[in-house]
Amino acid sequence: MDNNPSADISVDLRLSVSSKAHKPTAVFPKLSKRPSEGQKKVSKLLSEILYANFSTNSKMSARKFCVGGNWKMNGDQKSIAEICKTLSGAALDPNTEVVIGCPAIYLMYARNLLPCTVGVAGQNAYKVAKGAFTGEISPSMLKDIGADWVILGHSERRAIFNESDELIAEKAEHALAEGLKVIACIGETLDEREAGKTNEVVARQMCAYAKKVRDWTNVVVAYEPVWAIGTGKTATPEQAQEVHAFLRQWLTDNISKEVSAALRIQYGGSVTAANAKELAKKPDIDGFLVGGASLKPEFVDIINARQ
């Protein structure tokens, strides 16, 4: 690259990672690396190109806002019909992509009730297409009933069902190969945060994904501080932005600047209508993965947080 910081920089927003751009040996946490003055100038120029004429608080962004509703193990036909009726009758921000993570048994039911503009996600999927895996669901099965997304690596899968970084990454690899889009979850526990290990933990989890994912086009990363899920506690907008900014730099250092610029990073951790607007103003927060609030009418306000 020309050392002249005023030189033109061509930005390719495609997320496909070429063999040249993706260096397997570089997929390790880089927690203390400080960019040189030259790198800072390049980063500034790249930012100016991507966000030309847009302020931090602008309603428009180079990355389309994406809000996911994770219903978890909640709902029945009656309550799901009510939620779908609310979403169908609401004026949803057309500049926000919406995805509903529905219990597997109700996926087809919800798909038939939701607007076609709203995506539907499985809450989990296994790493192979079929076989003797009692109780598991494959990505091809999700696609067959109308789902186009899957949520993988959620903290509850990691903590309660003991899914490893490696297994989650293998699941993501297979889901992408089968044509599903993936919400890839990462996040630290309260003990890890209090020990100052947040960056180390999320970098380790991203490393596992990066060893298996070669094309990031259909991936959305969801950063969810485990201590803020279902507890009523929420990271401040500044705390959330700090981790998102770290992840953005990690992507630049370990994958490519193109992926870093275009990959969407959601925040998940007790997001409500009351805090969504402030969180949505942060430059590296590209949406939300919402739990309990996605079962309530206020989910519409969260979807419209950037309006």
Short mmCIF file of C-alpha atoms in Angstrom, two decimals:
data_model
loop_
_atom_site.label_atom_id
_atom_site.label_comp_id
_atom_site.label_asym_id
_atom_site.label_seq_id
_atom_site.Cartn_x
_atom_site.Cartn_y
_atom_site.Cartn_z
CA MET A 1 0.00 0.00 0.00
CA ASP A 2 1.20 3.51 -0.76
CA ASN A 3 2.61 5.07 2.41
CA ASN A 4 1.06 8.37 1.43
CA PRO A 5 -2.03 8.64 3.68
CA SER A 6 -3.78 10.74 1.08
CA ALA A 7 -3.56 7.98 -1.50
CA ASP A 8 -6.86 6.60 -2.75
CA ILE A 9 -8.04 3.52 -0.93
CA SER A 10 -10.37 1.14 -2.71
CA VAL A 11 -12.88 -0.40 -0.33
CA ASP A 12 -14.38 -3.74 -1.23
CA LEU A 13 -17.37 -4.41 1.00
CA ARG A 14 -17.65 -8.05 -0.06
CA LEU A 15 -17.17 -10.25 2.96
CA SER A 16 -15.64 -13.23 1.16
CA VAL A 17 -12.19 -13.84 2.55
CA SER A 18 -9.65 -14.88 -0.03
CA SER A 19 -6.80 -17.18 0.84
CA LYS A 20 -4.54 -14.16 0.67
CA ALA A 21 -6.68 -12.10 3.04
CA HIS A 22 -7.27 -14.92 5.51
CA LYS A 23 -4.03 -15.93 7.20
CA PRO A 24 -4.55 -19.03 9.35
CA THR A 25 -1.47 -18.25 11.40
CA ALA A 26 -2.96 -14.88 12.39
CA VAL A 27 -6.05 -16.28 14.07
CA PHE A 28 -5.00 -15.60 17.65
CA PRO A 29 -6.03 -12.99 20.21
CA LYS A 30 -4.18 -9.71 19.76
CA LEU A 31 -5.09 -7.99 22.97
CA SER A 32 -2.38 -5.42 23.43
CA LYS A 33 -1.37 -4.48 19.90
CA ARG A 34 -1.33 -0.74 19.38
CA PRO A 35 -1.72 0.51 15.81
CA SER A 36 1.09 2.57 14.36
CA GLU A 37 0.55 6.17 13.27
CA GLY A 38 0.40 4.97 9.66
CA GLN A 39 -2.26 2.38 10.53
CA LYS A 40 -4.24 5.03 12.38
CA LYS A 41 -4.19 7.27 9.30
CA VAL A 42 -5.29 4.40 7.06
CA SER A 43 -8.05 3.47 9.51
CA LYS A 44 -9.21 7.08 9.58
CA LEU A 45 -9.30 7.28 5.78
CA LEU A 46 -11.20 3.98 5.60
CA SER A 47 -13.69 5.28 8.14
CA GLU A 48 -14.14 8.50 6.20
CA ILE A 49 -14.84 6.56 3.02
CA LEU A 50 -17.35 4.24 4.68
CA TYR A 51 -19.11 6.91 6.67
CA ALA A 52 -18.74 9.95 4.42
CA ASN A 53 -21.45 12.51 5.07
CA PHE A 54 -22.84 10.52 8.02
CA SER A 55 -22.44 11.47 11.66
CA THR A 56 -22.18 8.95 14.48
CA ASN A 57 -25.80 9.65 15.37
CA SER A 58 -27.05 9.34 11.80
CA LYS A 59 -29.99 7.05 11.16
CA MET A 60 -28.15 5.65 8.18
CA SER A 61 -25.18 3.29 8.29
CA ALA A 62 -22.95 1.40 5.91
CA ARG A 63 -24.03 -1.75 7.79
CA LYS A 64 -27.76 -2.51 7.81
CA PHE A 65 -29.13 -2.60 11.34
CA CYS A 66 -30.19 -6.13 12.33
CA VAL A 67 -32.47 -6.98 15.26
CA GLY A 68 -33.04 -10.56 16.32
CA GLY A 69 -35.73 -11.75 18.72
CA ASN A 70 -34.74 -14.89 20.60
CA TRP A 71 -37.90 -16.39 22.11
CA LYS A 72 -35.91 -19.20 23.75
CA MET A 73 -38.14 -21.96 25.25
CA ASN A 74 -41.21 -19.75 25.44
CA GLY A 75 -44.55 -19.50 23.70
CA ASP A 76 -47.51 -21.55 22.56
CA GLN A 77 -49.76 -21.24 19.52
CA LYS A 78 -51.95 -18.60 21.14
CA SER A 79 -49.16 -16.33 22.37
CA ILE A 80 -47.12 -16.74 19.18
CA ALA A 81 -50.17 -15.77 17.11
CA GLU A 82 -50.49 -12.58 19.19
CA ILE A 83 -46.82 -11.69 18.77
CA CYS A 84 -46.98 -12.29 15.02
CA LYS A 85 -50.16 -10.19 14.81
CA THR A 86 -48.39 -7.32 16.57
CA LEU A 87 -45.39 -7.50 14.23
CA SER A 88 -47.59 -7.81 11.14
CA GLY A 89 -49.60 -4.73 12.07
CA ALA A 90 -46.68 -2.54 13.14
CA ALA A 91 -44.78 -0.03 11.03
CA LEU A 92 -41.31 -1.60 11.20
CA ASP A 93 -38.26 0.38 10.15
CA PRO A 94 -37.56 -0.73 6.55
CA ASN A 95 -33.87 -0.05 7.12
CA THR A 96 -33.70 -2.68 9.87
CA GLU A 97 -33.45 -6.41 9.19
CA VAL A 98 -35.59 -8.43 11.61
CA VAL A 99 -35.09 -12.10 12.53
CA ILE A 100 -37.19 -14.17 14.93
CA GLY A 101 -35.58 -17.12 16.76
CA CYS A 102 -38.56 -19.37 17.37
CA PRO A 103 -38.77 -22.71 19.25
CA ALA A 104 -38.23 -25.45 16.67
CA ILE A 105 -41.66 -27.01 17.13
CA TYR A 106 -43.34 -23.71 16.17
CA LEU A 107 -41.02 -22.57 13.37
CA MET A 108 -43.36 -23.39 10.49
CA TYR A 109 -46.34 -21.99 12.39
CA ALA A 110 -44.54 -18.67 13.01
CA ARG A 111 -43.23 -18.54 9.45
CA ASN A 112 -46.78 -18.70 8.11
CA LEU A 113 -47.95 -15.89 10.41
CA LEU A 114 -45.06 -13.44 10.19
CA PRO A 115 -44.58 -10.87 7.41
CA CYS A 116 -42.37 -12.17 4.61
CA THR A 117 -39.92 -9.35 5.37
CA VAL A 118 -39.20 -10.88 8.78
CA GLY A 119 -36.69 -13.72 8.82
CA VAL A 120 -37.10 -16.86 10.91
CA ALA A 121 -34.25 -18.58 12.77
CA GLY A 122 -33.73 -21.90 14.45
CA GLN A 123 -32.29 -21.54 17.95
CA ASN A 124 -29.78 -24.30 17.38
CA ALA A 125 -28.68 -26.87 14.79
CA TYR A 126 -26.23 -29.76 14.66
CA LYS A 127 -23.05 -29.97 12.60
CA VAL A 128 -24.13 -32.69 10.13
CA ALA A 129 -27.01 -33.10 7.69
CA LYS A 130 -28.58 -36.26 9.14
CA GLY A 131 -27.89 -39.36 11.21
CA ALA A 132 -28.39 -41.10 14.54
CA PHE A 133 -28.46 -37.94 16.69
CA THR A 134 -31.64 -38.21 18.73
CA GLY A 135 -33.29 -34.88 19.43
CA GLU A 136 -31.04 -32.85 17.12
CA ILE A 137 -32.08 -30.72 14.14
CA SER A 138 -30.02 -30.15 11.01
CA PRO A 139 -29.67 -26.96 8.98
CA SER A 140 -31.26 -28.69 5.99
CA MET A 141 -34.33 -29.45 8.12
CA LEU A 142 -34.56 -25.81 9.16
CA LYS A 143 -34.39 -24.71 5.54
CA ASP A 144 -37.01 -27.28 4.57
CA ILE A 145 -39.64 -25.67 6.81
CA GLY A 146 -38.85 -22.09 5.84
CA ALA A 147 -36.18 -20.93 8.27
CA ASP A 148 -33.32 -18.95 6.76
CA TRP A 149 -31.26 -18.24 9.88
CA VAL A 150 -29.90 -20.14 12.88
CA ILE A 151 -28.62 -18.87 16.24
CA LEU A 152 -25.45 -20.66 17.34
CA GLY A 153 -23.18 -20.42 20.35
CA HIS A 154 -25.68 -18.71 22.64
CA SER A 155 -24.37 -18.48 26.20
CA GLU A 156 -27.07 -20.88 27.38
CA ARG A 157 -25.84 -23.50 24.91
CA ARG A 158 -22.30 -22.96 26.17
CA ALA A 159 -23.03 -22.83 29.91
CA ILE A 160 -25.96 -25.24 30.36
CA PHE A 161 -25.29 -27.74 27.57
CA ASN A 162 -21.48 -27.47 27.71
CA GLU A 163 -20.99 -26.76 24.01
CA SER A 164 -17.35 -25.98 23.28
CA ASP A 165 -15.97 -23.21 21.07
CA GLU A 166 -14.87 -25.88 18.61
CA LEU A 167 -18.28 -27.59 18.36
CA ILE A 168 -20.05 -24.26 17.91
CA ALA A 169 -17.65 -23.31 15.14
CA GLU A 170 -18.22 -26.64 13.41
CA LYS A 171 -21.96 -26.05 13.61
CA ALA A 172 -21.51 -22.62 12.05
CA GLU A 173 -19.36 -24.02 9.27
CA HIS A 174 -21.99 -26.63 8.35
CA ALA A 175 -24.95 -24.24 8.62
CA LEU A 176 -23.27 -21.79 6.26
CA ALA A 177 -22.43 -24.58 3.82
CA GLU A 178 -26.11 -25.58 3.84
CA GLY A 179 -27.16 -22.03 2.96
CA LEU A 180 -28.38 -20.73 6.32
CA LYS A 181 -27.37 -17.35 7.69
CA VAL A 182 -25.79 -17.53 11.14
CA ILE A 183 -26.08 -15.37 14.25
CA ALA A 184 -22.80 -16.36 15.92
CA CYS A 185 -22.91 -15.59 19.64
CA ILE A 186 -19.98 -14.74 21.88
CA GLY A 187 -19.65 -13.24 25.36
CA GLU A 188 -18.08 -13.35 28.79
CA THR A 189 -19.41 -14.35 32.22
CA LEU A 190 -19.50 -12.03 35.23
CA ASP A 191 -16.42 -13.72 36.73
CA GLU A 192 -14.52 -13.26 33.47
CA ARG A 193 -15.48 -9.59 33.25
CA GLU A 194 -14.53 -8.90 36.85
CA ALA A 195 -11.18 -10.62 36.22
CA GLY A 196 -10.54 -8.28 33.28
CA LYS A 197 -10.72 -11.14 30.76
CA THR A 198 -13.51 -9.84 28.50
CA ASN A 199 -11.28 -9.22 25.49
CA GLU A 200 -9.42 -12.49 25.98
CA VAL A 201 -12.66 -14.49 26.11
CA VAL A 202 -14.36 -12.93 23.09
CA ALA A 203 -11.13 -13.16 21.08
CA ARG A 204 -10.84 -16.87 21.91
CA GLN A 205 -14.42 -17.47 20.82
CA MET A 206 -13.88 -15.52 17.60
CA CYS A 207 -10.72 -17.51 16.92
CA ALA A 208 -12.74 -20.72 16.89
CA TYR A 209 -15.22 -19.29 14.37
CA ALA A 210 -12.43 -17.88 12.22
CA LYS A 211 -10.75 -21.28 11.91
CA LYS A 212 -13.92 -22.65 10.25
CA VAL A 213 -15.55 -19.68 8.49
CA ARG A 214 -14.04 -18.60 5.19
CA ASP A 215 -16.89 -16.46 3.88
CA TRP A 216 -18.44 -14.06 6.40
CA THR A 217 -21.17 -12.78 4.07
CA ASN A 218 -23.97 -14.59 5.89
CA VAL A 219 -22.68 -14.16 9.44
CA VAL A 220 -23.82 -11.70 12.09
CA VAL A 221 -21.85 -11.74 15.35
CA ALA A 222 -23.86 -11.22 18.55
CA TYR A 223 -21.88 -10.01 21.56
CA GLU A 224 -23.83 -10.93 24.68
CA PRO A 225 -22.29 -10.30 28.10
CA VAL A 226 -23.58 -13.34 29.98
CA TRP A 227 -23.93 -11.37 33.21
CA ALA A 228 -26.49 -9.11 31.49
CA ILE A 229 -28.77 -11.81 30.09
CA GLY A 230 -32.06 -12.22 31.91
CA THR A 231 -30.70 -10.41 34.96
CA GLY A 232 -32.07 -6.97 34.26
CA LYS A 233 -28.49 -5.69 34.23
CA THR A 234 -27.29 -4.09 31.04
CA ALA A 235 -23.86 -3.00 29.99
CA THR A 236 -23.78 0.76 29.61
CA PRO A 237 -23.69 1.98 26.01
CA GLU A 238 -20.05 2.88 26.61
CA GLN A 239 -19.18 -0.60 27.92
CA ALA A 240 -20.94 -2.25 24.99
CA GLN A 241 -19.26 0.04 22.46
CA GLU A 242 -15.84 -0.65 23.99
CA VAL A 243 -16.16 -4.38 23.36
CA HIS A 244 -17.67 -3.89 19.91
CA ALA A 245 -14.78 -1.59 18.96
CA PHE A 246 -12.32 -4.21 20.22
CA LEU A 247 -14.04 -6.84 18.06
CA ARG A 248 -13.91 -4.54 15.05
CA GLN A 249 -10.15 -4.13 15.51
CA TRP A 250 -9.74 -7.88 16.09
CA LEU A 251 -11.43 -8.56 12.77
CA THR A 252 -9.08 -6.12 11.04
CA ASP A 253 -6.03 -7.74 12.60
CA ASN A 254 -7.07 -11.37 12.12
CA ILE A 255 -9.41 -11.56 9.13
CA SER A 256 -9.35 -8.47 6.90
CA LYS A 257 -10.22 -4.79 6.99
CA GLU A 258 -13.04 -5.45 4.49
CA VAL A 259 -14.71 -7.98 6.78
CA SER A 260 -14.16 -5.68 9.76
CA ALA A 261 -15.83 -2.79 7.95
CA ALA A 262 -18.88 -4.73 6.81
CA LEU A 263 -19.57 -7.46 9.39
CA ARG A 264 -22.51 -6.61 11.64
CA ILE A 265 -22.06 -6.97 15.39
CA GLN A 266 -25.22 -7.11 17.50
CA TYR A 267 -25.45 -6.36 21.21
CA GLY A 268 -27.43 -8.80 23.36
CA GLY A 269 -27.98 -8.40 27.06
CA SER A 270 -31.30 -7.26 28.55
CA VAL A 271 -32.04 -4.89 25.68
CA THR A 272 -35.33 -3.06 26.20
CA ALA A 273 -37.26 -0.23 24.59
CA ALA A 274 -35.87 2.02 27.34
CA ASN A 275 -32.19 1.52 26.50
CA ALA A 276 -32.27 0.54 22.81
CA LYS A 277 -32.05 4.06 21.38
CA GLU A 278 -28.91 4.98 23.34
CA LEU A 279 -27.24 1.68 22.47
CA ALA A 280 -28.18 2.09 18.81
CA LYS A 281 -26.32 5.40 18.61
CA LYS A 282 -22.95 3.74 19.15
CA PRO A 283 -20.97 3.44 15.88
CA ASP A 284 -19.97 -0.22 16.25
CA ILE A 285 -23.33 -1.55 17.50
CA ASP A 286 -25.18 -2.80 14.42
CA GLY A 287 -28.30 -4.23 16.03
CA PHE A 288 -29.54 -6.33 18.93
CA LEU A 289 -30.21 -9.92 19.90
CA VAL A 290 -33.19 -9.52 22.20
CA GLY A 291 -34.46 -12.07 24.70
CA GLY A 292 -37.47 -11.48 26.94
CA ALA A 293 -38.43 -8.14 25.42
CA SER A 294 -38.94 -9.81 22.03
CA LEU A 295 -42.00 -11.54 23.49
CA LYS A 296 -43.62 -8.18 24.28
CA PRO A 297 -45.13 -5.35 22.18
CA GLU A 298 -42.11 -3.17 23.07
CA PHE A 299 -40.09 -5.28 20.63
CA VAL A 300 -41.46 -3.00 17.89
CA ASP A 301 -39.82 -0.01 19.58
CA ILE A 302 -36.53 -1.89 19.77
CA ILE A 303 -36.71 -2.71 16.06
CA ASN A 304 -37.31 0.99 15.39
CA ALA A 305 -34.51 2.17 17.69
CA ARG A 306 -32.71 4.02 14.90
CA GLN A 307 -35.74 5.94 13.69
#
